[in-house]
Amino acid sequence: MYAVIKTGGKQYRVTAGYKLKVEQIPADVGSEITLDQILMVGEGESVQIGTPVVSGAVVKATVLSHGRHDKVKIFKMRRRKHYMKHQGHRQNYTEIRIDTISA
């Protein structure tokens, strides 16, 4: 069984046991969270598509860790104008493991 979930403004296709890094979720490490914005649930040939979410579908996940992604370097420059700007950004993330999918 698989599901398409929406969290942090992004969509992910997940199955049970799948690990992924999502936008930061305010939860303690080791706690169980419930993701309720399920856009699609499928198993074999049967597929349920939500309008916009599948009613009654729930995905339970466990928070594994919190961290920060690698640095993204931003460099702006205007040629011949003596303008250069260096900037960096590290986005926070939460690593989760999908435990169960129920439709």
N, CA and C of each residue as an Amber inpcrd file, in Angstrom:
protein
   309
   0.8510000  -1.1750000   0.0000000   0.0000000   0.0000000   0.0000000
   0.8950000   1.2360000   0.0000000   0.4950000   2.2350000  -0.7710000
   1.2370000   3.4840000  -0.8220000   0.2680000   4.6550000  -0.6970000
   0.8310000   5.8210000  -0.4000000   0.0150000   7.0180000  -0.2580000
   0.8100000   8.2200000  -0.7460000   0.1040000   9.2350000  -1.1760000
   0.7050000  10.5230000  -1.5140000   0.2790000  11.4850000  -0.4240000
   1.2700000  11.9810000   0.3410000   0.9720000  12.8800000   1.4550000
   1.4490000  14.2770000   1.1130000   0.8690000  15.2460000   1.8060000
   1.2690000  16.6360000   1.6320000   1.6950000  17.1680000   2.9900000
   2.9250000  17.6590000   3.0910000   3.4230000  18.2680000   4.3150000
   4.4810000  19.2880000   3.9480000   4.4330000  20.4310000   4.5860000
   5.4070000  21.4740000   4.3270000   5.3140000  22.0660000   2.9420000
   4.1310000  22.0050000   2.3190000   3.9620000  22.5560000   0.9850000
   4.4800000  21.6620000  -0.1280000   4.9130000  20.4550000   0.1920000
   5.4280000  19.5300000  -0.8090000   4.6530000  18.2260000  -0.7310000
   4.7120000  17.4390000  -1.8110000   4.0160000  16.1630000  -1.8710000
   5.0300000  15.0280000  -1.9680000   4.7600000  13.9390000  -1.2550000
   5.6610000  12.7950000  -1.2220000   4.8570000  11.5160000  -1.4210000
   5.4130000  10.5810000  -2.1930000   4.8240000   9.2480000  -2.3410000
   5.5440000   8.3420000  -1.3550000   4.7950000   7.7580000  -0.4150000
   5.4060000   6.9980000   0.6710000   4.7690000   5.6190000   0.7850000
   5.5440000   4.6900000   1.3480000   5.0590000   3.3670000   1.7060000
   5.4690000   3.1040000   3.1490000   4.9870000   2.0340000   3.7380000
   5.3370000   1.7100000   5.1260000   6.8240000   1.3740000   5.2070000
   7.4960000   1.9320000   6.2130000   8.9230000   1.7070000   6.3900000
   9.8070000   2.7040000   5.6670000   9.2080000   3.6170000   4.9130000
   9.9470000   4.5990000   4.1250000  10.4550000   5.7250000   5.0270000
  11.7190000   6.1430000   4.8430000  12.2910000   7.2570000   5.5990000
  12.4400000   8.4510000   4.6680000  12.0850000   9.6370000   5.1590000
  12.2450000  10.8300000   4.3420000  12.4690000  12.0520000   5.2140000
  13.0450000  13.0750000   4.6000000  13.3070000  14.3390000   5.2760000
  12.2850000  15.3530000   4.7730000  11.5010000  15.8930000   5.7130000
  10.4640000  16.8600000   5.3700000  10.7870000  18.1880000   6.0510000
  10.0170000  19.2200000   5.7190000  10.1900000  20.5020000   6.3780000
   9.9910000  20.3250000   7.8780000  10.6030000  21.1880000   8.6530000
  10.6370000  21.0190000  10.0970000   9.2380000  20.9250000  10.7100000
   9.0520000  19.8950000  11.5490000   7.8040000  19.6600000  12.2660000
   8.1000000  19.8060000  13.7560000   7.3390000  20.6160000  14.4840000
   7.6130000  20.7840000  15.9210000   7.1410000  19.5790000  16.7300000
   7.9780000  18.5340000  16.7770000   7.6690000  17.3240000  17.5510000
   8.9720000  16.7910000  18.1280000   8.8620000  16.0890000  19.2490000
  10.0430000  15.5350000  19.8990000  10.5450000  14.3000000  19.1490000
  11.8490000  14.0360000  19.2650000  12.4450000  12.8570000  18.6480000
  11.8920000  11.6120000  19.3320000  11.4480000  10.6540000  18.5480000
  10.8670000   9.4250000  19.0700000   9.3600000   9.4570000  19.2020000
   8.7580000  10.6360000  19.0520000   7.2990000  10.7200000  19.1880000
   6.6210000  10.3080000  17.8840000   5.3670000   9.9060000  17.9950000
   4.5890000   9.4920000  16.8340000   3.7070000  10.6520000  16.3920000
   3.7260000  10.9540000  15.0940000   2.8960000  12.0280000  14.5610000
   1.8950000  11.4340000  13.5810000   0.8130000  12.1700000  13.3590000
  -0.2240000  11.7420000  12.4380000  -0.3080000  12.7450000  11.2970000
  -0.1550000  12.2590000  10.0800000  -0.2720000  13.0960000   8.8900000
  -1.6550000  12.8570000   8.3070000  -2.4700000  13.9060000   8.2340000
  -3.8520000  13.7170000   7.8100000  -4.1590000  14.3060000   6.4350000
  -3.2120000  14.9630000   5.8010000  -3.4470000  15.4770000   4.4510000
  -2.9690000  14.4290000   3.4440000  -3.8480000  13.4690000   3.1740000
  -3.5440000  12.3590000   2.2690000  -4.2590000  12.6440000   0.9530000
  -3.4950000  12.8150000  -0.1150000  -4.0730000  13.1770000  -1.4060000
  -4.5030000  11.9550000  -2.2160000  -3.8060000  10.8200000  -1.9990000
  -4.1360000   9.6170000  -2.7640000  -3.6630000   8.3850000  -1.9980000
  -4.4380000   7.3220000  -2.0660000  -4.0760000   6.0450000  -1.4610000
  -4.2760000   4.9740000  -2.5130000  -3.2750000   4.0930000  -2.6510000
  -3.3740000   3.0380000  -3.6530000  -2.8500000   1.7210000  -3.1410000
  -3.4570000   0.6380000  -3.6410000  -2.9870000  -0.7020000  -3.3220000
  -3.3190000  -1.5910000  -4.5080000  -2.2850000  -1.9900000  -5.2310000
  -2.5020000  -2.8080000  -6.4210000  -3.2320000  -2.0170000  -7.4940000
  -4.3800000  -2.5490000  -7.9300000  -5.1660000  -1.8920000  -8.9700000
  -6.1440000  -0.8450000  -8.4260000  -6.4460000  -0.9070000  -7.1300000
  -7.4140000   0.0290000  -6.5580000  -6.7140000   1.3110000  -6.0920000
  -7.2400000   2.4320000  -6.5090000  -6.6730000   3.7380000  -6.1670000
  -7.8020000   4.6520000  -5.7170000  -7.5970000   5.3110000  -4.5680000
  -8.5500000   6.3170000  -4.0930000  -7.9020000   7.6800000  -4.2340000
  -8.5530000   8.5670000  -4.9680000  -8.0420000   9.9140000  -5.1650000
  -8.9460000  10.8670000  -4.4120000  -8.3440000  11.7330000  -3.6200000
  -9.1100000  12.6650000  -2.8000000  -9.5290000  13.8990000  -3.5560000
 -10.5200000  14.5940000  -3.0180000 -10.9880000  15.8520000  -3.6110000
 -11.0920000  16.9150000  -2.5410000 -10.0820000  17.5610000  -2.0550000
  -8.6640000  17.3830000  -2.3620000  -7.9710000  16.3330000  -1.5090000
  -8.5660000  15.9130000  -0.3690000  -7.9300000  14.8880000   0.4580000
  -8.8610000  13.6890000   0.5830000  -8.2770000  12.5190000   0.8470000
  -9.0540000  11.2930000   1.0470000  -9.6060000  11.3180000   2.4690000
 -10.9200000  11.2570000   2.5980000 -11.5290000  11.3230000   3.9260000
 -11.3080000  10.0110000   4.6690000 -10.9040000  10.1290000   5.9210000
 -10.6850000   8.9650000   6.7620000  -9.3150000   8.3270000   6.6120000
  -8.4950000   8.8000000   5.7070000  -7.1610000   8.2300000   5.5230000
  -6.1810000   8.8910000   6.4940000  -5.3240000   8.0690000   7.0960000
  -4.3540000   8.5570000   8.0860000  -3.0290000   7.8420000   7.8580000
  -1.9460000   8.6060000   7.9420000  -0.5990000   8.0360000   7.8940000
   0.0730000   8.3540000   9.2210000   0.5660000   7.3150000   9.8980000
   1.2700000   7.5070000  11.1640000   2.7640000   7.3660000  10.9090000
   3.5300000   8.2930000  11.5100000   4.9770000   8.3160000  11.3070000
   5.6720000   8.5620000  12.6400000   6.9410000   8.1840000  12.7140000
   7.7670000   8.3870000  13.9040000   8.8780000   9.3710000  13.5640000
   9.0960000  10.3530000  14.4390000  10.1590000  11.3330000  14.2390000
  11.4830000  10.6900000  14.6270000  12.4320000  10.6530000  13.6740000
  13.7260000  10.0450000  13.9250000  14.7610000  11.0680000  14.3760000
  14.7980000  12.2260000  13.7260000  15.8020000  13.2330000  14.0840000
  15.4210000  14.5810000  13.4870000  16.1000000  15.6100000  13.9790000
  16.0180000  16.9590000  13.4270000  17.4110000  17.3360000  12.9570000
  17.4930000  18.1790000  11.9530000  18.8080000  18.5800000  11.4620000
  18.7050000  19.7310000  10.4910000  19.8290000  19.9840000   9.8160000
  19.8910000  21.0490000   8.8300000  20.5250000  20.5010000   7.5570000
  19.9770000  20.8920000   6.4050000  20.5060000  20.4630000   5.1160000
  21.8550000  21.1200000   4.8490000  22.4960000  20.7130000   3.7710000
  23.7470000  21.3280000   3.3530000  23.5120000  22.7800000   2.9650000
  24.5740000  23.5620000   3.0230000  24.4600000  24.9880000   2.7280000
  24.2530000  25.2170000   1.2350000  23.3010000  26.0840000   0.9190000
  23.0690000  26.5350000  -0.4470000  23.7160000  27.9060000  -0.5540000
  24.6420000  28.0490000  -1.5020000  25.3530000  29.3130000  -1.6480000
  24.6540000  30.1860000  -2.6710000  24.4530000  31.4420000  -2.3150000
  23.8130000  32.4130000  -3.1950000  24.8540000  33.4590000  -3.5410000
  25.0460000  33.7340000  -4.8250000  26.0290000  34.7120000  -5.2670000
  25.3760000  35.6200000  -6.2940000  25.3530000  36.9100000  -6.0020000
  24.7900000  37.8910000  -6.9210000  25.9010000  38.8260000  -7.3610000
  25.8700000  39.1930000  -8.6330000  26.9170000  40.0720000  -9.1510000
  26.4030000  40.8760000 -10.3230000  26.7790000  42.1290000 -10.3620000
  26.5150000  42.9870000 -11.5200000  27.8560000  43.3130000 -12.1530000
  28.0290000  42.9260000 -13.3760000  29.3240000  43.1450000 -14.0010000
  29.5730000  44.6360000 -14.2460000  30.8000000  45.0090000 -14.0790000
  31.3010000  46.3730000 -14.2870000  30.7180000  47.3900000 -13.3120000
  30.0030000  47.0020000 -12.2900000  29.3840000  47.9290000 -11.3300000
  29.9850000  47.8010000  -9.9400000  30.9570000  46.9220000  -9.7690000
  31.6310000  46.6990000  -8.4990000  30.6440000  46.2810000  -7.4060000
  29.7150000  45.3720000  -7.7890000  28.7080000  44.8720000  -6.8520000
  28.7930000  43.3620000  -6.8110000  29.0680000  42.8140000  -5.6410000
  29.0380000  41.3780000  -5.4180000  28.4100000  41.1280000  -4.0530000
  27.5770000  40.1090000  -3.9660000  26.9270000  39.7710000  -2.7130000
  26.9850000  38.2630000  -2.5250000  27.5370000  37.8400000  -1.4020000
  27.6040000  36.4260000  -1.0530000  26.6060000  36.1710000   0.0730000
  25.8990000  35.0540000  -0.0270000  24.9200000  34.7170000   0.9890000
  24.8050000  33.1950000   1.0570000  24.4080000  32.6730000   2.2030000
  24.2280000  31.2360000   2.3560000  22.9570000  30.9330000   3.1270000
  22.4380000  29.7160000   2.9500000  21.1990000  29.3340000   3.6380000
  21.2460000  27.8420000   3.9370000  20.8550000  27.4730000   5.1630000
  20.7070000  26.0690000   5.5460000  19.2900000  25.8710000   6.0670000
  18.5360000  25.0160000   5.3820000  17.1420000  24.7770000   5.7290000
  17.0440000  23.7010000   6.8070000  16.1800000  23.9100000   7.7910000
  15.9400000  22.9080000   8.8280000  15.0460000  21.8010000   8.2760000
  15.2440000  20.5760000   8.7850000  14.4030000  19.4600000   8.3660000
  14.1100000  18.5530000   9.5460000  13.1050000  17.7080000   9.3700000
  12.7670000  16.6520000  10.3110000  12.7640000  15.3440000   9.5400000
  13.5120000  14.3570000  10.0250000  13.5400000  13.0540000   9.3840000
  12.4910000  12.1660000  10.0460000  11.6080000  11.5890000   9.2260000
  10.5280000  10.7500000   9.7440000  10.5790000   9.3740000   9.0830000
   9.9780000   8.3770000   9.7620000   9.8060000   7.0370000   9.2150000
   8.3210000   6.7440000   9.1840000   7.8110000   6.3380000   8.0470000
   6.3900000   6.0150000   7.8850000   6.1360000   4.6470000   8.5090000
   5.2030000   4.5920000   9.4710000   4.8940000   3.3380000  10.1540000
   3.6990000   2.6280000   9.5170000   2.5550000   3.2980000   9.4900000
   1.3470000   2.6520000   8.9680000   0.5910000   3.5960000   8.0520000
  -0.1000000   3.0110000   7.0900000  -0.9860000   3.7490000   6.1870000
  -2.3540000   3.0840000   6.2930000  -3.3610000   3.8710000   6.6560000
  -4.7180000   3.3110000   6.7390000  -5.6670000   4.2030000   5.9650000
  -6.5200000   3.5540000   5.1540000  -7.4520000   4.3200000   4.3230000
  -8.8640000   4.1350000   4.8340000
